[in-house]
Amino acid sequence: MHVSHLSLADFRSYARVEVPLDPGVTAFVGPNGQGKTNLVEAVGYLATLGSHRVSSDAPLVRMGADRAIIRASVVQGERRQLIELELNPGKANRARINRSSQVRPRDVLGIVRTVLFAPEDLALVKGDPGERRRFLDELITARSPRMAGVRSDYDRVLKQRNTLLKSAAMARRHGGRGLDLSTLDIWDQHLARAGAELLAQRLDLIAVLLPLADKAYEQLAPGGGPIAFDYRGPDAIEGAHTREELYEALLTALAEARKQEIERGVTLVGPHRDELLLKLGRLPAKGYASHGESWSYALALRLASYDLLRSEGNEPVLVLDDVFAELDTRRRERLAELVAPGEQVLVTAAVDDDVPGVLAGTRYAVSEGVVERV
């Protein structure tokens, strides 16, 4: 699979830009702040309905414009599709597939798949648990686009349940008898059902991802491993394997935490609170791994994601956003060798020297919002 043409209107710094893309390697080269990352960010948005740089859509719309358009032609084998996303901050986004307007934005998921390497990846190892949860959930959705609906359902139920708990906590603090919490059992069931599905997908992903990540780490840092994952959720899920067992385990954990949740006014149990502990040898990578080891670990997670998606039949677009400038020479060359065979590799760099020679291919110069093939 590859993107053969990218068209942007009022996206970030671009009033309008048209970029033909080839299979193989394409590098966007130019000084910082000229719009290179905006191009690959748009491709990533098509794959995830989100940006790796910001948490909302508003910054993606060019100043002074009401909306932004991302349009791309996508080739998979003999099949060609035209997909379009209209970003409307504060309103519902819109989507089209082959010019049909009768689709939801999340129906676009799965047409384009990407694996992104970026300087922010270091947070996968050194950052807070939310970074690792997001990594798992985005990869789950890339493997199974229907999980976007499950994640949305979980977030909606969590919000409703938190609202009820917060109201109860505030009422108690002000000396009242508290609200009627009879509906909390129903919200528990909804949360446990969606949570069990998400949890089952995470546990399955971890099982298949670990050997791939361990192999990738050995390729990047020979003799430096092994690596290991330790998924940490409520004690009740220990030994639970099926979705029904996970559902019952989450219900048990919610019941055990209810008193504390009512006191604090927030949901304390569920996939939104779990942690993926990354280990290097016997020690947690966070706090013990060196800077270089942390980079190798983060890169190994991305390479493992790529290998997994490729093995499942739809090779993703590899996006390397200004990552080579962050790496030492050995890691830079090794990473380049590993990704060079990809069907489509998009690279951004400030200067030509930041792009390893093995990634020779199409070059675009990006300067002051102008994208020119060289």
XYZ file of C-alpha atoms in Angstrom, residues 136-332:
197
model
C -1.017 0.080 22.303
C -4.446 1.428 21.437
C -3.378 3.094 18.187
C -1.700 -0.117 17.064
C -4.786 -2.111 18.040
C -6.924 0.179 15.893
C -4.485 -0.104 12.987
C -4.812 -3.903 13.181
C -8.595 -3.816 13.638
C -10.295 -0.535 12.657
C -13.534 -1.578 14.389
C -11.715 -0.999 17.688
C -12.091 2.738 17.089
C -15.752 2.251 17.966
C -14.920 0.238 21.075
C -12.469 2.891 22.251
C -15.069 5.597 21.612
C -17.697 3.646 23.563
C -15.293 3.144 26.461
C -14.401 6.841 26.590
C -18.079 7.826 26.480
C -19.048 5.467 29.317
C -16.016 6.539 31.359
C -17.008 10.194 31.000
C -20.599 9.496 32.083
C -19.476 7.384 35.023
C -16.979 10.011 36.164
C -19.692 12.679 36.009
C -21.902 10.603 38.290
C -19.067 9.914 40.726
C -17.984 13.555 40.788
C -21.523 14.681 41.569
C -21.761 12.155 44.399
C -18.423 13.241 45.839
C -19.379 16.927 45.751
C -22.728 16.223 47.409
C -21.029 14.354 50.236
C -18.498 17.091 50.798
C -21.298 19.593 51.226
C -23.034 17.523 53.868
C -25.755 16.104 51.670
C -26.882 12.528 51.642
C -25.436 12.062 48.210
C -27.042 11.326 44.887
C -28.973 8.241 43.905
C -26.213 5.879 42.766
C -28.538 3.070 41.696
C -27.518 3.611 38.082
C -23.855 3.042 38.911
C -24.278 -0.723 38.517
C -25.429 -0.189 34.933
C -22.464 2.045 34.169
C -20.187 -0.573 35.747
C -21.507 -3.182 33.321
C -21.065 -0.922 30.302
C -17.553 0.052 31.367
C -16.569 -3.555 32.066
C -17.942 -4.769 28.718
C -16.078 -2.221 26.597
C -13.061 -2.442 28.891
C -12.888 -6.225 28.582
C -12.807 -5.974 24.784
C -10.067 -3.344 24.866
C -8.111 -5.280 27.485
C -8.342 -8.525 25.514
C -6.991 -6.760 22.435
C -4.129 -5.236 24.406
C -3.113 -8.568 25.919
C -3.225 -10.261 22.520
C -1.144 -7.466 20.995
C 1.488 -7.656 23.719
C 1.870 -11.399 23.205
C 2.541 -11.092 19.461
C 4.522 -7.836 19.670
C 7.103 -8.885 22.271
C 9.128 -11.360 20.151
C 9.159 -8.881 17.266
C 10.325 -6.057 19.519
C 12.994 -8.239 21.116
C 14.302 -9.162 17.657
C 14.314 -5.513 16.556
C 16.174 -4.440 19.700
C 18.840 -7.063 19.031
C 19.208 -5.724 15.486
C 19.624 -2.158 16.735
C 21.724 -2.919 19.819
C 23.316 -6.378 19.493
C 23.794 -8.061 22.850
C 21.929 -5.333 24.706
C 18.721 -7.217 25.520
C 16.591 -9.057 26.185
C 13.546 -6.872 26.574
C 10.268 -7.808 28.245
C 6.758 -6.410 28.771
C 4.724 -6.516 31.971
C 1.089 -5.442 31.685
C -0.221 -4.167 35.001
C -3.942 -3.812 35.674
C -6.165 -4.577 38.674
C -5.302 -7.744 40.613
C -8.664 -9.228 39.663
C -7.642 -9.712 36.014
C -4.775 -12.056 36.938
C -5.541 -15.419 35.355
C -8.421 -14.057 33.256
C -8.064 -14.895 29.577
C -11.385 -14.833 27.742
C -13.409 -11.682 27.235
C -16.081 -12.999 29.590
C -13.498 -13.705 32.282
C -12.051 -10.224 31.825
C -15.540 -8.721 32.011
C -16.253 -10.485 35.312
C -12.807 -9.537 36.636
C -13.353 -5.853 35.837
C -16.771 -5.943 37.528
C -15.103 -7.402 40.621
C -12.393 -4.745 40.585
C -14.967 -1.966 40.194
C -16.977 -3.311 43.125
C -13.856 -3.428 45.298
C -12.935 0.158 44.380
C -16.419 1.667 44.625
C -16.119 3.212 48.078
C -12.817 4.878 47.208
C -14.156 6.007 43.830
C -17.168 7.679 45.448
C -14.897 9.449 47.916
C -12.576 10.700 45.173
C -15.184 11.261 42.481
C -13.344 9.451 39.706
C -13.109 6.006 38.106
C -10.029 4.263 39.473
C -10.295 0.924 37.650
C -10.123 0.133 33.950
C -7.846 0.121 30.910
C -7.474 3.906 31.200
C -5.497 3.341 34.427
C -3.387 0.340 33.409
C 0.348 0.392 32.774
C 2.628 -1.349 30.296
C 5.941 -1.754 32.092
C 8.868 -1.984 29.675
C 11.820 -3.982 30.941
C 15.413 -4.146 29.746
C 16.930 -7.252 31.214
C 15.434 -7.527 34.690
C 15.061 -3.789 35.280
C 12.422 -1.271 34.205
C 13.631 0.619 31.160
C 12.234 3.858 32.552
C 14.731 5.215 35.018
C 17.407 2.572 34.352
C 18.047 2.525 30.597
C 20.625 4.952 29.239
C 19.646 7.558 26.667
C 20.940 5.362 23.838
C 19.234 2.263 25.212
C 15.977 4.184 25.543
C 16.215 5.278 21.910
C 16.914 1.711 20.792
C 13.910 0.501 22.807
C 11.589 3.107 21.305
C 12.804 2.329 17.784
C 12.363 -1.400 18.450
C 8.710 -0.809 19.384
C 8.114 1.028 16.116
C 9.954 -1.575 14.035
C 7.977 -4.331 15.730
C 4.747 -2.473 14.908
C 5.794 -2.280 11.274
C 6.711 -5.965 11.107
C 3.394 -6.943 12.718
C 1.226 -4.864 10.384
C 3.185 -6.016 7.353
C 2.771 -9.672 8.379
C -0.995 -9.159 8.532
C -1.262 -8.276 4.878
C -1.287 -4.498 4.388
C 2.158 -2.969 4.530
C 2.043 0.425 6.239
C 3.651 3.642 5.084
C 6.769 4.290 7.141
C 7.115 7.896 8.300
C 10.444 9.070 9.745
C 9.881 12.609 10.944
C 13.203 14.316 11.698
C 14.305 11.241 13.621
C 17.794 10.771 12.160
C 19.076 14.022 13.640
C 18.331 12.552 17.090
C 20.382 9.384 16.600
C 24.067 8.600 16.742
C 25.732 7.362 13.559
C 25.423 3.648 14.358
C 21.713 3.760 15.179
C 21.044 6.068 12.234
